[in-house]
XYZ file of C-alpha atoms in Angstrom:
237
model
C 8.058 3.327 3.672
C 10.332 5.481 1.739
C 8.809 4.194 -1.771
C 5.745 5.315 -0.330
C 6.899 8.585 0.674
C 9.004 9.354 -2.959
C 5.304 8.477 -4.463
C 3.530 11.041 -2.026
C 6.538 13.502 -3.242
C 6.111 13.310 -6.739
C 2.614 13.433 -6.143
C 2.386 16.698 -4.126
C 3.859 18.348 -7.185
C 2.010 16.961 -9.484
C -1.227 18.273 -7.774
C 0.665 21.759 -6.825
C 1.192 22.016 -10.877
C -2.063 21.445 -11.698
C -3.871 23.649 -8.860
C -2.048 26.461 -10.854
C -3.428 25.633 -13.769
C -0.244 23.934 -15.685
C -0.381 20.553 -17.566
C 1.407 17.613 -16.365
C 2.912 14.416 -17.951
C 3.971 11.828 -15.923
C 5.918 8.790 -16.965
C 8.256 6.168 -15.863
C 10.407 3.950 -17.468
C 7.671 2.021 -18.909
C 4.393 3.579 -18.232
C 3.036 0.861 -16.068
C 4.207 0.825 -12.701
C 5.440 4.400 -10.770
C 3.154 6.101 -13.751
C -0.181 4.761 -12.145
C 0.976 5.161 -8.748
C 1.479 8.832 -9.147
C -1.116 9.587 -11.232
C -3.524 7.755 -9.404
C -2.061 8.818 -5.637
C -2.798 12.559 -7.289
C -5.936 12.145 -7.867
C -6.956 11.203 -4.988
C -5.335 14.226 -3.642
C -7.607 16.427 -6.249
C -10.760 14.922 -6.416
C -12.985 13.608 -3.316
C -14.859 11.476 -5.070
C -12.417 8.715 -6.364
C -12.150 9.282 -1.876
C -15.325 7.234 -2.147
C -15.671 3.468 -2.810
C -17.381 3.418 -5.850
C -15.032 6.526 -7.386
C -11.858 4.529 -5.762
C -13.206 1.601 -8.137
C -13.104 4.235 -10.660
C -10.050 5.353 -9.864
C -8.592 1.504 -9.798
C -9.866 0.617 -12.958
C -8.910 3.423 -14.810
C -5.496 4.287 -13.917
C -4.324 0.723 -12.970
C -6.500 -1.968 -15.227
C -7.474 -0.184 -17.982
C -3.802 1.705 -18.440
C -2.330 -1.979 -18.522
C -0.542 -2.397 -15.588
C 0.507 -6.523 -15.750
C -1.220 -7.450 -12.451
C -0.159 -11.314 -13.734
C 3.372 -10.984 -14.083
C 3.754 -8.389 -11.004
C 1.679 -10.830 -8.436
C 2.436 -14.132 -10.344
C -1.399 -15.424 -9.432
C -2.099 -18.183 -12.118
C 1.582 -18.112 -13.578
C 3.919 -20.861 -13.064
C 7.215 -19.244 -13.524
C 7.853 -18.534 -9.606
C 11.128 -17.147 -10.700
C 10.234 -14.204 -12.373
C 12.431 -11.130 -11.653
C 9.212 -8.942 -12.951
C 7.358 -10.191 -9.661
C 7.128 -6.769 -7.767
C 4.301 -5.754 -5.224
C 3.546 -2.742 -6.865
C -0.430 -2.504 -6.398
C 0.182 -3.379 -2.704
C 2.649 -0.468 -2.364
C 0.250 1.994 -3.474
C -2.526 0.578 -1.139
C 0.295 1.344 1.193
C 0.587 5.073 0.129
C -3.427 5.307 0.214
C -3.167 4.330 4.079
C -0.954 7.114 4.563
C -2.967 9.207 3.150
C -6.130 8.153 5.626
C -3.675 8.094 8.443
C -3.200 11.830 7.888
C -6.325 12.738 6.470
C -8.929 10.466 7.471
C -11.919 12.958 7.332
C -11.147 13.457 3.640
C -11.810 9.895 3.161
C -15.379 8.224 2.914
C -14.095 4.538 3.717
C -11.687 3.415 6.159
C -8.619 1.531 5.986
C -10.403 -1.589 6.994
C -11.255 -1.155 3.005
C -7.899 -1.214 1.473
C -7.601 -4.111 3.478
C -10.245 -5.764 1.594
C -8.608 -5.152 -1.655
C -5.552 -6.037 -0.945
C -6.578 -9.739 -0.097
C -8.490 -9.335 -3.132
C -5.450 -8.320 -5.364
C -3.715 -11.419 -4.187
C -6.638 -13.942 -3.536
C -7.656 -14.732 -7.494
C -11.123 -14.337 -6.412
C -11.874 -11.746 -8.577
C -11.867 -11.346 -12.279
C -10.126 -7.611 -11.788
C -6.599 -8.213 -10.998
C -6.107 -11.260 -13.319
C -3.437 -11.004 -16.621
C -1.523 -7.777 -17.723
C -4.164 -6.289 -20.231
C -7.730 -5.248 -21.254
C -7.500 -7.696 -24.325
C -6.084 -10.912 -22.383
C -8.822 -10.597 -19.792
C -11.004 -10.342 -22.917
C -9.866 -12.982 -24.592
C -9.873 -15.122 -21.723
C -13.510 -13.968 -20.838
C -12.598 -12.839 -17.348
C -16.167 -10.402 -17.365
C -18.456 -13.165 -18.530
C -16.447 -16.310 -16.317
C -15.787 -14.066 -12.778
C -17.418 -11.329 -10.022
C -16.132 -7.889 -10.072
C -14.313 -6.893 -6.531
C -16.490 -3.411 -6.800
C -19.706 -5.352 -6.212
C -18.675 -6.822 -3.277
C -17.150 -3.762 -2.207
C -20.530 -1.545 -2.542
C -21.808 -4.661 -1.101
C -20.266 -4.302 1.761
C -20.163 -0.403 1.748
C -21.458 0.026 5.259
C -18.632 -2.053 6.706
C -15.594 -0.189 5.101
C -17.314 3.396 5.752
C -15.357 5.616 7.665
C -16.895 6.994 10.750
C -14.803 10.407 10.704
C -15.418 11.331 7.435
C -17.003 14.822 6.331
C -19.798 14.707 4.718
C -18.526 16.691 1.408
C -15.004 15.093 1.926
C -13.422 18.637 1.923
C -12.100 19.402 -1.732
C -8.309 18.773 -2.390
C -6.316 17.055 0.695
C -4.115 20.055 1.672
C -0.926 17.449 1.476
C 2.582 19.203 1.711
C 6.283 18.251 1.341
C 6.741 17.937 5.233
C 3.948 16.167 5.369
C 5.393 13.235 3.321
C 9.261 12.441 4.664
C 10.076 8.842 5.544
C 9.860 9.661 9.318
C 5.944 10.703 8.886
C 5.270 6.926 7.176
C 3.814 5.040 9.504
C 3.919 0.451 9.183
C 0.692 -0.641 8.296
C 0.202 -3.141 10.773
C -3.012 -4.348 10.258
C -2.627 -5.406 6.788
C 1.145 -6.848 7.407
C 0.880 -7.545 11.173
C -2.413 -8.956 11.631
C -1.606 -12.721 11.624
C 0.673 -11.628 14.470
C -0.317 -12.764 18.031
C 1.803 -9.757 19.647
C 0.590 -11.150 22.975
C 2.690 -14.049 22.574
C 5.376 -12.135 20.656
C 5.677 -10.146 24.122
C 5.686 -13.588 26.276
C 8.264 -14.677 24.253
C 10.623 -11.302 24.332
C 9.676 -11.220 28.405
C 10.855 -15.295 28.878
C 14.716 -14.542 27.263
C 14.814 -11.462 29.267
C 17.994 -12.801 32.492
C 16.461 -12.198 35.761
C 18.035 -10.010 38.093
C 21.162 -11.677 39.452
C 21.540 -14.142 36.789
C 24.923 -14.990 35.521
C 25.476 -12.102 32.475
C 28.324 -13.395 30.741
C 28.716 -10.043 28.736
C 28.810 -7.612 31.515
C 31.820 -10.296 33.078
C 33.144 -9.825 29.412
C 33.079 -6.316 28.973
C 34.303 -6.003 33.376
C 37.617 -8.685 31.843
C 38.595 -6.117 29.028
C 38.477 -2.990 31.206
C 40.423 -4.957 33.560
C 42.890 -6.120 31.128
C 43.335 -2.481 29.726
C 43.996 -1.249 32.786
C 46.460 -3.963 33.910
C 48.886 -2.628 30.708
C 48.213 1.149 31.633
C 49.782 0.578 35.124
C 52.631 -1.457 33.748
């Protein structure tokens, strides 16, 4: 939650900067990794239509595949070295940012989060030809376009599904994000991407069955009771 509010951060001023009319560069250590998130996060602050599902394919594509971010040695999918210290979720943590975003601003969004849901099991499922290798000329070379399906055709597929039922029709302009809007303590979990195989029903059974009844031996209040006693057994002497 705090990665995903330092992205929103940088973000806000990146968008502030270019509302005024200044240029921007952005860059990380590499290019490949905080670079996409923040230039792709600000974009969606900018423009409603990568708010859309065919411009957030856009978006994806552009700022994320095509820019060479190395969706095979972050996710490992299809790579045998388990070990790697490059594995790092950092698609996922962006999906993570977008939520915020609809959390906040869900009327600026045409699709729901019940969308970024569906791309995030397809980032990690290796069902789709999209997310495979780290660059435009090793998915060529390995024919990914001919040999797979492209996510964004079962996403505008399925377009009806993921639309958002709050959204304004014109999506609003710019989202009107600022700096208090973004601090750690306004991130919220996104439970039903990582919480969802979570039966909280019996996660509450289980909490409720350790829980002493009333009157049952509670050997730390006797503990706590002993050392009070003890202390004040060597203030009176």
């Amino acid at each position: 939650l705090e990665h995903a509010s330092l992205v929103l951060r940088a973000s806000v001023r990146v968008t502030t900067r270019v509302l005024e009319g200044r240029p921007v560069l952005v860059h990380c250590s590499d290019g490949w990794d905080r670079t996409a998130q923040v230039c792709a996060t600000a974009q969606l602050l900018l423009d409603p239509y990568f708010r859309t599902i065919e411009g957030f394919g856009v978006l994806v594509e552009k700022e994320w595949i095509s820019f060479g971010h190395k969706f095979g040695q972050r996710t490992g999918v299809c790579d045998k070295h388990f070990d790697d210290p490059q594995r790092s979720p950092i698609f996922l943590q962006w999906l993570d940012v977008v939520f915020q975003l609809i959390c906040q601003f869900p009327e600026k969004f045409a699709f729901s989060t019940s969308f970024l849901e569906f791309v995030a099991d397809a980032y990690l499922s290796n069902q789709f030809g999209n997310f495979l290798h780290n660059t435009e000329r090793d998915r060529r070379d390995d024919g990914i376009v001919l040999r797979t399906y492209s996510v964004w055709h079962d996403a505008v597929r399925r377009k009806s599904e993921f639309a958002s039922l709050v959204a304004n029709e014109e999506l609003g302009g710019a989202i009107p994000l600022t700096m208090d809007n973004v601090t750690p303590e306004k991130m919220l979990l996104w439970s039903s991407y990582y919480m969802r195989h979570v039966d909280l029903r019996k996660t509450q059974m289980s909490r409720a069955s350790k829980v002493r009844p009333r009157g049952a031996h509670n050997w730390v209040q006797e503990s706590v009771d002993g050392v009070i006693a003890s202390a004040a057994a060597s203030l009176s002497s």
